[in-house]
CSV table of C-alpha atoms in Angstrom, one decimal:
chain,number,residue,atom,x,y,z
M,223,MET,CA,77.2,13.0,28.1
M,224,ALA,CA,76.0,16.3,27.2
M,225,HIS,CA,77.0,19.5,25.1
M,226,GLY,CA,76.6,21.8,28.0
M,227,VAL,CA,78.6,22.1,31.4
M,228,PHE,CA,79.1,24.1,34.1
M,229,HIS,CA,82.7,25.5,35.2
M,230,LYS,CA,83.2,26.6,38.5
M,231,GLU,CA,85.0,29.7,37.4
M,232,LEU,CA,83.9,30.2,33.8
M,233,GLY,CA,80.3,29.5,34.6
M,234,GLU,CA,78.3,27.7,31.7
M,235,ILE,CA,80.2,26.5,28.6
M,236,ASN,CA,78.1,25.3,25.4
M,237,LEU,CA,80.4,22.8,24.0
M,238,SER,CA,78.7,22.5,20.7
M,239,GLU,CA,79.9,26.2,19.9
M,240,LEU,CA,83.6,25.5,20.0
M,241,ASN,CA,85.3,25.5,16.8
M,242,LEU,CA,88.5,23.8,17.4
M,243,ASP,CA,90.0,25.3,14.2
M,244,ASP,CA,89.7,28.9,15.7
M,245,LEU,CA,92.8,29.7,17.5
M,246,GLU,CA,90.6,31.3,20.4
M,247,ASP,CA,88.7,28.2,20.8
M,248,ARG,CA,91.5,25.9,20.4
M,249,ARG,CA,92.9,27.5,23.4
M,250,LEU,CA,90.1,27.4,25.2
M,251,TRP,CA,89.5,23.9,24.8
M,252,GLU,CA,93.6,23.1,25.4
M,253,SER,CA,93.4,25.0,28.5
M,254,LEU,CA,90.3,22.8,29.7
M,255,TYR,CA,90.8,19.1,28.2
M,256,GLY,CA,92.8,17.1,30.4
M,257,ARG,CA,93.6,19.9,32.9
M,258,THR,CA,90.3,19.9,35.1
M,259,ARG,CA,90.0,17.9,38.5
M,260,LYS,CA,87.0,16.2,39.7
M,261,GLY,CA,84.9,19.1,41.0
M,262,ASP,CA,85.6,21.6,38.2
M,263,LEU,CA,82.8,20.8,36.0
M,264,GLU,CA,79.3,20.1,37.1
M,265,CYS,CA,76.4,18.7,35.2
M,266,LEU,CA,73.7,21.4,34.3
M,267,ASP,CA,70.9,19.0,34.8
M,268,CYS,CA,71.9,17.9,38.3
M,269,ARG,CA,72.6,21.5,39.3
M,270,ARG,CA,69.2,22.8,38.4
M,271,ASN,CA,67.2,19.9,39.7
M,272,ASP,CA,69.2,18.6,42.6
M,273,PRO,CA,71.7,21.5,43.9
M,274,GLY,CA,72.4,19.4,47.1
M,275,CYS,CA,73.9,16.4,45.4
M,276,PRO,CA,76.1,17.7,42.4
M,277,GLN,CA,77.4,15.4,39.7
M,278,TRP,CA,80.7,16.0,38.5
M,279,MET,CA,81.9,15.6,34.8
M,280,PHE,CA,84.9,15.6,33.0
M,281,LEU,CA,85.7,16.3,29.2
M,282,ARG,CA,86.5,14.2,26.3
M,283,LEU,CA,86.8,14.4,22.5
M,284,TRP,CA,84.4,11.9,20.6
M,285,CYS,CA,84.4,11.8,16.8
M,286,GLY,CA,86.0,15.4,16.7
M,287,ARG,CA,83.6,16.9,18.9
M,288,PRO,CA,83.9,18.0,22.7
M,289,GLN,CA,81.8,16.4,25.1
M,290,ALA,CA,80.9,16.3,28.8
M,291,VAL,CA,80.4,13.1,30.5
M,292,HIS,CA,79.5,12.1,34.0
M,293,TYR,CA,82.1,10.3,36.1
M,294,THR,CA,79.3,8.2,37.7
M,295,LYS,CA,78.1,6.1,35.1
M,296,ASP,CA,74.8,5.0,36.8
M,297,ILE,CA,73.4,8.5,36.6
M,298,LYS,CA,70.6,8.5,34.1
M,299,HIS,CA,68.4,11.6,33.5
M,300,PRO,CA,65.1,11.5,32.5
M,301,THR,CA,64.6,11.8,28.9
M,302,ALA,CA,62.0,13.9,27.2
M,303,PRO,CA,58.5,12.5,26.2
M,304,GLU,CA,58.3,11.4,22.8
M,305,SER,CA,56.5,14.0,20.1
M,306,PRO,CA,53.3,13.6,18.7
M,307,ARG,CA,54.9,12.9,15.3
M,308,HIS,CA,56.8,10.2,16.9
M,309,ARG,CA,54.0,8.6,18.4
M,310,ALA,CA,51.9,8.9,15.3
M,311,LEU,CA,54.6,7.2,12.9
M,312,LYS,CA,55.0,4.6,15.9
M,313,GLU,CA,51.3,3.5,15.6
M,314,ARG,CA,51.3,3.8,11.8
M,315,ILE,CA,53.8,1.0,11.6
M,316,ALA,CA,52.2,-1.3,13.9
M,317,LEU,CA,48.9,-0.6,12.1
M,318,ALA,CA,50.6,-1.6,8.9
M,319,ALA,CA,52.1,-4.9,10.4
M,320,GLU,CA,48.5,-5.9,11.6
M,321,ASN,CA,46.9,-5.3,8.5
M,322,ALA,CA,49.7,-7.4,6.7
M,323,GLY,CA,48.8,-10.2,9.1
M,324,TYR,CA,51.3,-9.9,11.7
M,325,CYS,CA,51.5,-9.1,15.6
M,326,ALA,CA,53.1,-5.8,16.6
M,327,GLU,CA,54.0,-4.8,20.1
M,328,LEU,CA,54.6,-1.3,21.1
M,329,GLU,CA,57.5,-0.5,23.6
M,330,ALA,CA,58.8,-3.9,23.9
M,331,ARG,CA,61.2,-4.2,26.3
M,332,ALA,CA,63.8,-7.0,27.0
M,333,PRO,CA,63.9,-9.2,29.8
M,334,ASP,CA,67.2,-7.8,31.2
M,335,GLY,CA,65.9,-4.2,30.4
M,336,ARG,CA,68.6,-3.2,28.3
M,337,ARG,CA,66.3,-2.5,25.2
M,338,ARG,CA,63.0,-0.9,24.7
M,339,THR,CA,62.0,-1.2,21.3
M,340,ASP,CA,59.4,1.3,19.5
M,341,VAL,CA,57.7,-1.4,17.6
M,342,LEU,CA,58.2,-5.1,17.6
M,343,VAL,CA,56.8,-7.0,14.4
M,344,HIS,CA,56.7,-11.0,14.8
M,345,GLY,CA,57.1,-12.0,11.0
M,346,ASP,CA,57.4,-15.2,9.2
M,347,ASN,CA,60.1,-18.1,10.2
M,348,GLY,CA,60.9,-16.5,13.2
M,349,ILE,CA,61.7,-13.1,12.1
M,350,LYS,CA,61.4,-10.2,14.5
M,351,LEU,CA,61.7,-6.8,13.1
M,352,GLY,CA,62.6,-4.0,15.7
M,353,CYS,CA,61.4,-0.7,13.8
M,354,GLU,CA,62.9,2.2,15.7
M,355,ILE,CA,61.5,5.7,14.9
M,356,GLN,CA,64.3,8.4,15.4
M,357,LEU,CA,62.9,11.8,14.1
M,358,SER,CA,65.3,13.7,16.5
M,359,HIS,CA,69.1,14.0,16.6
M,360,THR,CA,71.1,11.1,17.9
M,361,THR,CA,74.6,10.1,17.7
M,362,ALA,CA,76.3,7.6,15.8
M,363,HIS,CA,77.4,5.6,18.8
M,364,SER,CA,74.1,5.5,20.3
M,365,VAL,CA,72.6,4.2,17.1
M,366,ALA,CA,75.5,1.5,16.9
M,367,LYS,CA,74.8,0.5,20.5
M,368,ARG,CA,71.1,0.1,20.5
M,369,SER,CA,71.7,-2.1,17.2
M,370,ASP,CA,74.0,-4.3,18.6
M,371,ILE,CA,71.7,-5.1,21.6
M,372,ALA,CA,68.6,-5.6,19.2
M,373,ARG,CA,70.9,-8.0,17.3
M,374,SER,CA,72.2,-10.0,20.3
M,375,ASP,CA,68.1,-10.3,21.0
M,376,GLY,CA,67.7,-11.9,17.9
M,377,LEU,CA,65.8,-8.8,16.1
M,378,SER,CA,66.4,-7.3,12.8
M,379,PRO,CA,66.8,-3.7,13.4
M,380,LEU,CA,65.1,-1.2,11.2
M,381,TRP,CA,65.4,2.6,11.6
M,382,THR,CA,63.2,5.3,10.1
M,383,THR,CA,64.0,8.7,9.9
M,384,ASP,CA,62.9,12.0,7.9
M,385,ASP,CA,66.1,13.7,8.0
M,386,PRO,CA,68.7,13.1,5.1
M,387,SER,CA,71.6,14.3,7.4
M,388,ALA,CA,70.9,11.8,10.1
M,389,PRO,CA,73.9,9.9,11.7
M,390,LEU,CA,71.9,6.7,11.5
M,391,ILE,CA,72.2,6.7,7.8
M,392,ASP,CA,74.2,3.9,6.4
M,393,ARG,CA,75.3,3.3,10.2
M,394,ALA,CA,72.6,0.5,10.6
M,395,PRO,CA,69.5,-0.9,8.3
M,396,TRP,CA,67.7,2.3,7.7
M,397,THR,CA,64.8,4.0,6.0
M,398,ARG,CA,63.8,7.5,5.1
M,399,ILE,CA,60.6,9.3,4.5
M,400,ASP,CA,59.9,12.9,4.0
M,401,ARG,CA,59.3,14.9,6.7
M,402,MET,CA,55.3,15.1,7.3
M,403,PRO,CA,52.9,16.6,10.1
M,404,GLU,CA,51.1,14.6,12.4
M,405,GLU,CA,47.8,14.8,10.3
M,406,ILE,CA,49.6,13.1,7.6
M,407,LEU,CA,51.1,10.3,9.2
M,408,ARG,CA,47.7,9.5,10.8
M,409,ASN,CA,45.3,9.8,7.9
M,410,GLY,CA,46.8,6.8,5.8
M,411,ASN,CA,48.3,8.5,3.4
M,412,ALA,CA,51.3,6.8,1.2
M,413,LEU,CA,54.6,7.7,2.8
M,414,LEU,CA,56.7,7.3,0.3
M,415,ILE,CA,60.3,5.8,0.7
M,416,ARG,CA,63.2,8.3,-0.3
M,417,GLY,CA,66.3,6.4,0.8
M,418,GLY,CA,67.6,3.0,2.3
M,419,VAL,CA,65.7,0.5,-0.2
M,420,LYS,CA,67.7,-0.4,-3.3
M,421,ASN,CA,67.5,-2.7,-6.0
M,422,LEU,CA,70.5,-4.4,-7.8
M,423,ASP,CA,70.7,-2.7,-11.2
M,424,LEU,CA,72.7,-4.6,-13.9
M,425,VAL,CA,74.1,-2.3,-16.8
M,426,ARG,CA,76.0,-3.7,-19.9
M,427,CYS,CA,79.2,-2.5,-20.8
M,428,ASP,CA,79.1,-2.2,-24.3
M,429,SER,CA,79.2,0.7,-27.0
M,430,ARG,CA,75.8,2.2,-25.8
M,431,SER,CA,77.3,3.0,-22.4
M,432,PRO,CA,78.3,6.4,-22.1
M,433,ILE,CA,81.3,5.7,-19.6
M,434,PRO,CA,84.1,3.5,-19.9
M,435,CYS,CA,84.7,0.2,-18.3
M,436,PRO,CA,84.5,0.9,-14.5
M,437,ASP,CA,86.9,-2.2,-14.2
M,438,ARG,CA,89.6,-1.2,-16.8
M,439,GLY,CA,89.1,2.4,-16.5
M,440,TYR,CA,88.9,2.6,-20.4
M,441,GLY,CA,87.0,0.8,-23.5
M,442,ARG,CA,84.2,-1.5,-22.9
M,443,CYS,CA,84.1,-5.2,-21.9
M,444,ASN,CA,80.8,-6.2,-23.0
M,445,GLN,CA,80.3,-7.9,-19.4
M,446,TRP,CA,77.5,-6.7,-16.9
M,447,HIS,CA,78.4,-4.0,-14.2
M,448,GLY,CA,76.1,-3.8,-10.9
M,449,THR,CA,75.1,-1.0,-9.2
M,450,TRP,CA,72.9,-0.6,-6.2
M,451,ALA,CA,70.0,2.1,-7.3
M,452,PRO,CA,67.4,3.6,-5.2
M,453,THR,CA,64.0,1.7,-5.3
M,454,ARG,CA,61.3,4.3,-6.1
M,455,GLY,CA,57.4,3.9,-5.8
M,456,ILE,CA,57.4,1.8,-2.4
M,457,HIS,CA,56.0,3.2,0.6
M,458,ILE,CA,56.6,2.3,4.5
M,459,ASP,CA,53.6,0.1,4.8
M,460,GLN,CA,54.7,-2.0,1.9
M,461,LEU,CA,58.0,-2.1,3.5
M,462,ILE,CA,57.0,-3.4,6.8
M,463,GLY,CA,54.9,-6.2,5.4
M,464,ALA,CA,57.8,-7.2,3.0
M,465,THR,CA,60.4,-7.3,5.5
M,466,ALA,CA,58.2,-9.2,8.0
M,467,ALA,CA,57.5,-12.1,5.2
M,468,GLY,CA,61.0,-12.2,4.7
M,469,GLU,CA,60.8,-10.7,1.1
M,470,TYR,CA,63.2,-7.8,1.8
M,471,VAL,CA,66.5,-8.5,4.1
M,472,ALA,CA,69.2,-6.2,5.6
M,473,LEU,CA,72.3,-6.2,3.5
M,474,TYR,CA,75.8,-4.9,4.8
M,475,LEU,CA,78.5,-3.7,2.4
M,476,PRO,CA,81.9,-3.3,3.7
M,477,ALA,CA,84.2,-0.2,2.5
M,478,GLN,CA,86.1,-1.2,-0.5
M,479,ARG,CA,87.5,0.2,-3.8
M,480,GLY,CA,84.7,2.6,-5.1
M,481,ARG,CA,82.9,2.8,-2.1
M,482,ARG,CA,84.3,5.4,0.5
M,483,ARG,CA,82.2,4.0,3.4
M,484,PRO,CA,80.5,0.9,4.7
M,485,SER,CA,76.5,0.8,3.6
M,486,HIS,CA,73.3,-1.0,5.1
M,487,MET,CA,70.4,-1.0,3.0
M,488,TRP,CA,67.1,-3.3,2.2
M,489,VAL,CA,67.1,-5.3,-0.9
M,490,THR,CA,65.0,-8.1,-2.1
M,491,THR,CA,65.9,-11.8,-1.3
M,492,LYS,CA,66.4,-12.4,-5.2
M,493,ASP,CA,69.1,-9.5,-5.5
M,494,ARG,CA,70.8,-10.3,-2.5
M,495,GLU,CA,71.6,-13.9,-3.4
M,496,GLN,CA,72.4,-12.7,-7.2
M,497,TYR,CA,75.2,-10.4,-5.3
M,498,LEU,CA,76.5,-13.0,-3.1
M,499,ASP,CA,76.7,-15.4,-6.4
M,500,ALA,CA,78.6,-13.1,-8.2
M,501,THR,CA,81.1,-11.9,-5.5
M,502,GLY,CA,81.5,-15.9,-4.3
M,503,GLU,CA,81.5,-14.5,-0.5
M,504,THR,CA,79.4,-15.1,2.5
M,505,GLU,CA,77.7,-11.9,3.9
M,506,THR,CA,79.7,-10.4,6.7
M,507,ALA,CA,78.4,-8.4,9.6
M,508,PRO,CA,79.5,-5.2,11.0
M,509,GLN,CA,81.6,-5.1,14.0
M,510,PRO,CA,79.8,-4.5,17.2
M,511,GLY,CA,80.0,-1.0,18.3
M,512,LYS,CA,82.2,0.3,15.6
M,513,VAL,CA,81.3,3.6,13.9
M,514,ASP,CA,82.7,3.9,10.2
M,515,ASP,CA,83.8,7.4,10.2
M,516,VAL,CA,85.5,9.4,12.7
M,517,GLU,CA,86.4,12.5,10.8
M,518,PRO,CA,86.0,15.8,12.6
M,519,GLY,CA,82.6,17.4,12.6
M,520,ALA,CA,81.9,21.0,12.1
M,521,PRO,CA,80.5,23.2,14.8
M,522,GLU,CA,76.8,22.7,15.6
M,523,ASN,CA,76.2,26.0,17.3
M,524,LEU,CA,73.3,24.8,19.1
M,525,PRO,CA,71.9,26.5,22.0
M,526,LEU,CA,72.8,26.1,25.3
M,527,SER,CA,70.8,23.3,27.0
M,528,HIS,CA,70.5,22.2,30.4
M,529,GLU,CA,69.4,18.6,29.6
M,530,CYS,CA,71.7,15.6,29.8
M,531,SER,CA,71.0,12.2,28.3
M,532,TYR,CA,73.5,9.1,28.0
M,533,GLU,CA,71.5,7.5,25.3
M,534,GLN,CA,70.4,10.4,22.9
M,535,ARG,CA,70.3,14.0,22.6
M,536,LEU,CA,67.1,16.0,23.0
M,537,GLN,CA,65.4,17.5,20.0
M,538,GLU,CA,66.5,21.3,19.7
M,539,LYS,CA,64.8,23.9,18.3
M,540,LYS,CA,67.4,24.2,15.5
M,541,ARG,CA,67.9,20.9,13.7
M,542,ARG,CA,71.7,19.9,13.4
M,543,GLY,CA,73.1,21.0,10.0
M,544,SER,CA,75.5,19.0,8.5
M,545,THR,CA,76.3,17.4,4.9
M,546,PRO,CA,73.4,15.1,3.8
M,547,ARG,CA,74.2,11.4,4.3
M,548,ASP,CA,71.4,10.5,2.0
M,549,THR,CA,72.3,11.6,-1.3
M,550,GLY,CA,70.1,9.2,-3.4
M,551,GLU,CA,73.2,8.2,-5.8
M,552,PRO,CA,73.8,4.6,-6.9
M,553,VAL,CA,76.1,2.6,-4.9
M,554,ALA,CA,78.8,0.7,-6.6
M,555,THR,CA,78.6,-3.0,-5.9
M,556,GLY,CA,81.9,-4.1,-7.0
M,557,ILE,CA,80.7,-7.1,-9.0
M,558,THR,CA,81.1,-7.9,-12.9
M,559,ILE,CA,78.9,-10.8,-14.4
M,560,PRO,CA,80.3,-12.1,-17.6
M,561,ALA,CA,77.6,-12.0,-20.4
M,562,LYS,CA,76.2,-15.3,-21.4
M,563,ASP,CA,76.0,-14.4,-25.3
M,564,THR,CA,78.8,-13.2,-27.3
M,565,PRO,CA,78.7,-10.6,-30.2
M,566,SER,CA,77.7,-12.4,-33.1
M,567,PRO,CA,79.6,-11.5,-36.3
M,568,PRO,CA,78.0,-9.1,-38.7
M,569,GLN,CA,75.4,-10.9,-41.1
M,570,PRO,CA,75.9,-10.5,-44.9
M,571,LEU,CA,73.3,-8.4,-46.5
M,572,PRO,CA,70.5,-9.9,-48.4
M,573,ALA,CA,71.1,-10.5,-52.2
M,574,THR,CA,69.7,-7.6,-53.8
M,575,PHE,CA,70.0,-5.9,-57.0
M,576,LEU,CA,72.3,-3.2,-55.8
M,577,THR,CA,74.7,-5.8,-53.7
M,578,HIS,CA,75.3,-7.4,-57.2
M,579,VAL,CA,76.2,-4.0,-58.7
M,580,ALA,CA,78.4,-3.4,-55.8
M,581,ALA,CA,80.0,-6.9,-56.3
M,582,GLN,CA,80.4,-6.2,-60.2
M,583,HIS,CA,82.3,-2.9,-59.6
M,584,ARG,CA,84.6,-4.7,-57.1
M,585,THR,CA,85.5,-8.0,-59.0
M,586,GLY,CA,84.4,-6.8,-62.6
M,587,PRO,CA,81.5,-8.1,-64.5
M,588,LEU,CA,79.5,-11.1,-63.7
M,589,THR,CA,80.9,-14.3,-65.5
M,590,THR,CA,78.3,-16.8,-64.2
M,591,ILE,CA,74.6,-17.0,-64.5
M,592,PRO,CA,72.6,-18.8,-61.4
M,593,GLN,CA,71.2,-22.4,-62.5
M,594,GLN,CA,67.6,-22.0,-64.1
M,595,ARG,CA,64.8,-24.6,-64.6
M,596,ILE,CA,62.5,-23.7,-67.6
M,597,SER,CA,59.0,-25.5,-67.8
M,598,ALA,CA,56.7,-25.9,-70.8
M,599,PRO,CA,53.2,-24.7,-70.2
M,600,ALA,CA,50.5,-26.9,-69.5
M,601,PRO,CA,48.4,-27.8,-72.4
M,602,PRO,CA,44.8,-26.3,-72.5
M,603,ALA,CA,42.0,-28.8,-71.0
M,604,LEU,CA,39.8,-30.6,-73.5
M,605,PRO,CA,36.1,-29.1,-73.9
M,606,GLY,CA,33.5,-31.0,-71.5
M,607,THR,CA,36.3,-32.4,-69.3
M,608,HIS,CA,37.9,-31.4,-66.0
M,609,PRO,CA,42.0,-32.1,-65.6
M,610,TRP,CA,41.3,-33.7,-62.5
M,611,GLY,CA,38.3,-36.0,-63.2
M,612,SER,CA,34.6,-35.3,-62.8
M,613,PRO,CA,33.1,-35.3,-59.5
M,614,GLY,CA,32.5,-38.7,-57.9
M,615,THR,CA,35.1,-40.3,-60.2
M,616,SER,CA,38.6,-41.1,-59.6
M,617,PRO,CA,41.2,-38.2,-60.7
M,618,GLN,CA,42.8,-38.8,-64.3
M,619,ALA,CA,46.6,-38.7,-64.7
M,620,PRO,CA,48.0,-35.5,-64.5
M,621,TRP,CA,48.8,-34.0,-68.0
M,622,PRO,CA,52.2,-34.8,-69.7
M,623,THR,CA,54.6,-32.1,-69.4
M,624,THR,CA,57.6,-31.3,-71.6
M,625,PRO,CA,61.0,-32.1,-69.9
M,626,SER,CA,62.4,-29.4,-68.5
M,627,VAL,CA,65.4,-27.9,-70.1
M,628,GLN,CA,68.4,-27.7,-67.8
M,629,VAL,CA,70.7,-24.7,-68.5
M,630,PRO,CA,74.2,-25.5,-67.9
M,631,ALA,CA,75.2,-24.6,-64.2
M,632,THR,CA,77.8,-21.9,-65.5
M,633,ILE,CA,77.8,-20.0,-68.8
M,634,THR,CA,80.5,-17.7,-69.8
M,635,ALA,CA,78.7,-14.4,-70.5
M,636,GLN,CA,80.3,-12.0,-73.0
M,637,PRO,CA,81.4,-8.7,-71.4
M,638,ALA,CA,78.8,-6.2,-71.9
M,639,THR,CA,79.7,-3.3,-74.2
M,640,SER,CA,78.3,0.0,-73.1
M,641,PRO,CA,77.4,2.6,-76.0
M,642,SER,CA,79.8,5.4,-76.4
M,643,PRO,CA,78.5,8.7,-75.2
M,644,PRO,CA,77.5,11.1,-77.9
M,645,ALA,CA,79.8,13.4,-79.2
M,646,LYS,CA,79.8,16.9,-78.0
M,647,PRO,CA,78.3,19.5,-80.6
M,648,ASP,CA,80.6,22.1,-81.7
M,649,ARG,CA,79.5,25.1,-80.7
M,650,SER,CA,81.9,27.4,-82.4
M,651,ALA,CA,80.5,25.8,-86.1
M,652,ARG,CA,77.1,26.3,-84.7
M,653,ALA,CA,77.4,29.9,-83.9
M,654,ALA,CA,79.0,30.4,-87.2
M,655,GLN,CA,76.1,28.5,-89.0
M,656,LEU,CA,73.5,30.8,-87.1
M,657,GLY,CA,75.5,33.9,-87.4
M,658,CYS,CA,75.4,34.8,-83.7
M,659,ARG,CA,78.3,35.2,-81.3
M,660,LEU,CA,79.5,32.0,-79.0
M,661,ASP,CA,78.3,33.3,-76.0
M,662,GLN,CA,74.8,33.3,-77.5
M,663,ILE,CA,74.7,29.6,-78.3
M,664,GLY,CA,72.5,27.6,-75.7
M,665,PRO,CA,70.4,24.3,-75.8
M,666,CYS,CA,66.7,24.5,-76.9
M,667,ALA,CA,64.0,24.2,-74.3
M,668,LYS,CA,62.3,21.5,-76.0
M,669,CYS,CA,64.8,19.6,-78.3
M,670,TYR,CA,68.0,20.5,-76.5
M,671,GLU,CA,69.7,21.3,-79.9
M,672,MET,CA,71.9,24.0,-80.1
M,673,THR,CA,70.4,27.3,-81.2
M,674,CYS,CA,70.8,31.1,-80.7
M,675,LYS,CA,69.3,31.2,-77.3
M,676,TYR,CA,70.7,34.3,-75.6
M,677,GLY,CA,71.4,38.1,-76.4
M,678,ASP,CA,69.5,40.1,-79.1
M,679,GLY,CA,67.3,38.3,-81.5
M,680,GLY,CA,67.7,35.0,-79.0
M,681,ASN,CA,64.7,32.7,-78.4
M,682,PRO,CA,64.4,29.6,-76.0
M,683,LEU,CA,63.2,27.3,-78.9
M,684,CYS,CA,65.4,26.8,-82.1
M,685,ARG,CA,63.6,27.4,-85.4
M,686,PRO,CA,62.1,24.2,-85.9
M,687,CYS,CA,60.4,24.0,-82.5
M,688,GLN,CA,59.2,27.4,-83.2
M,689,ASP,CA,57.5,26.5,-86.6
M,690,GLN,CA,56.1,23.8,-84.9
M,691,ARG,CA,54.4,25.7,-82.0
M,692,LYS,CA,53.2,28.3,-84.7
M,693,GLY,CA,51.8,25.3,-86.7
M,694,ARG,CA,49.7,24.2,-83.6
M,695,LYS,CA,48.6,27.6,-82.8
M,696,VAL,CA,47.0,28.0,-86.2
M,697,ARG,CA,45.4,24.6,-86.3
């Protein structure tokens, strides 16, 4: 299949530039699709390399995008040699497996010739990890086909990419790293994994949760809800050794409520068992050869290429622009684990003075006094003797004590009579006594007795306090 084709009347056509939503492009496509005969369309690669033996093609619509396909299925064009970055990452993965104590094969081929794996790692308990490095663009159907072939041969496919919009994301067990130059891939720097590896994160649905219950849509259920959150801090070398040892396994999640598309991910064995125990189901496998989404794709606007490949497209100068498939957001698990502990009732406050006062205000004055035990003081020791005997002798009998006095369990207490508040002073009588106006009366700054404090002739101190103050100055 290819996105470039030669028409005997129109010449070279770049199918990746066609926008089926545009009227003119739609008319051009409808004039060609299903209306060409064998001999109208020719492969550009065959036309350039072998003009005397042309290979005819036909048009089809695949995943919403037009493509050109050979009539003869046995025709296979040579693919471009692998890039230096591809070779460096392939050798890096093989070295990581050997450092972890496992055997690794480069370019391992199947006996029937259908499969060629970039790195085949032989792990514990018969685990065969088929590592595929995909740094160039490839189609989703090519990824699904190659993954099905690997599974049929008993391999666990592990795809590695550096493009967040790669079609292989969530369509096969995958992992994503940052786009690095060849020198970084070879010098042993840690290549952190940015996506594809997740851990089961359980969140308690209680009053501390900022969102309502995902099951009911409102309130809090006080149970545990699970999400698959991206694992941070793990690099590609650790993942290769952990998957070969069986510590990380591939998990497939079919589409369901709260998950818009199926997902492939790498999780720990413990998280996988906990997830399957919570769901009560057995792990399902993806259907062979099925691609999860078939929505129409946007125009790719790739330059016209004379290259053709059945398995994968060649890496173009302009990378394919599309919406990133690896968003890094948590994936809903759809499980709810009941909480083992139930919310305990509120405990009563400790008995303090304030609680007794609050109880008295609610129920009135206290009518009982707690039971007490009063003991008589011990008599003083005799001069020259020790109350427990001298050293080397048996201890004497303890001093007799006065029998303790037992207070009755409940004693009716008399209601406390609070003193009556002092009567307010008569400001008018005090003003008449001092011969001043009513607005000049105020409390003394020392004894708080009413005195002529404001206005003409006023003083902050009353007359006795003034005399006392003058007497101290004289002395």
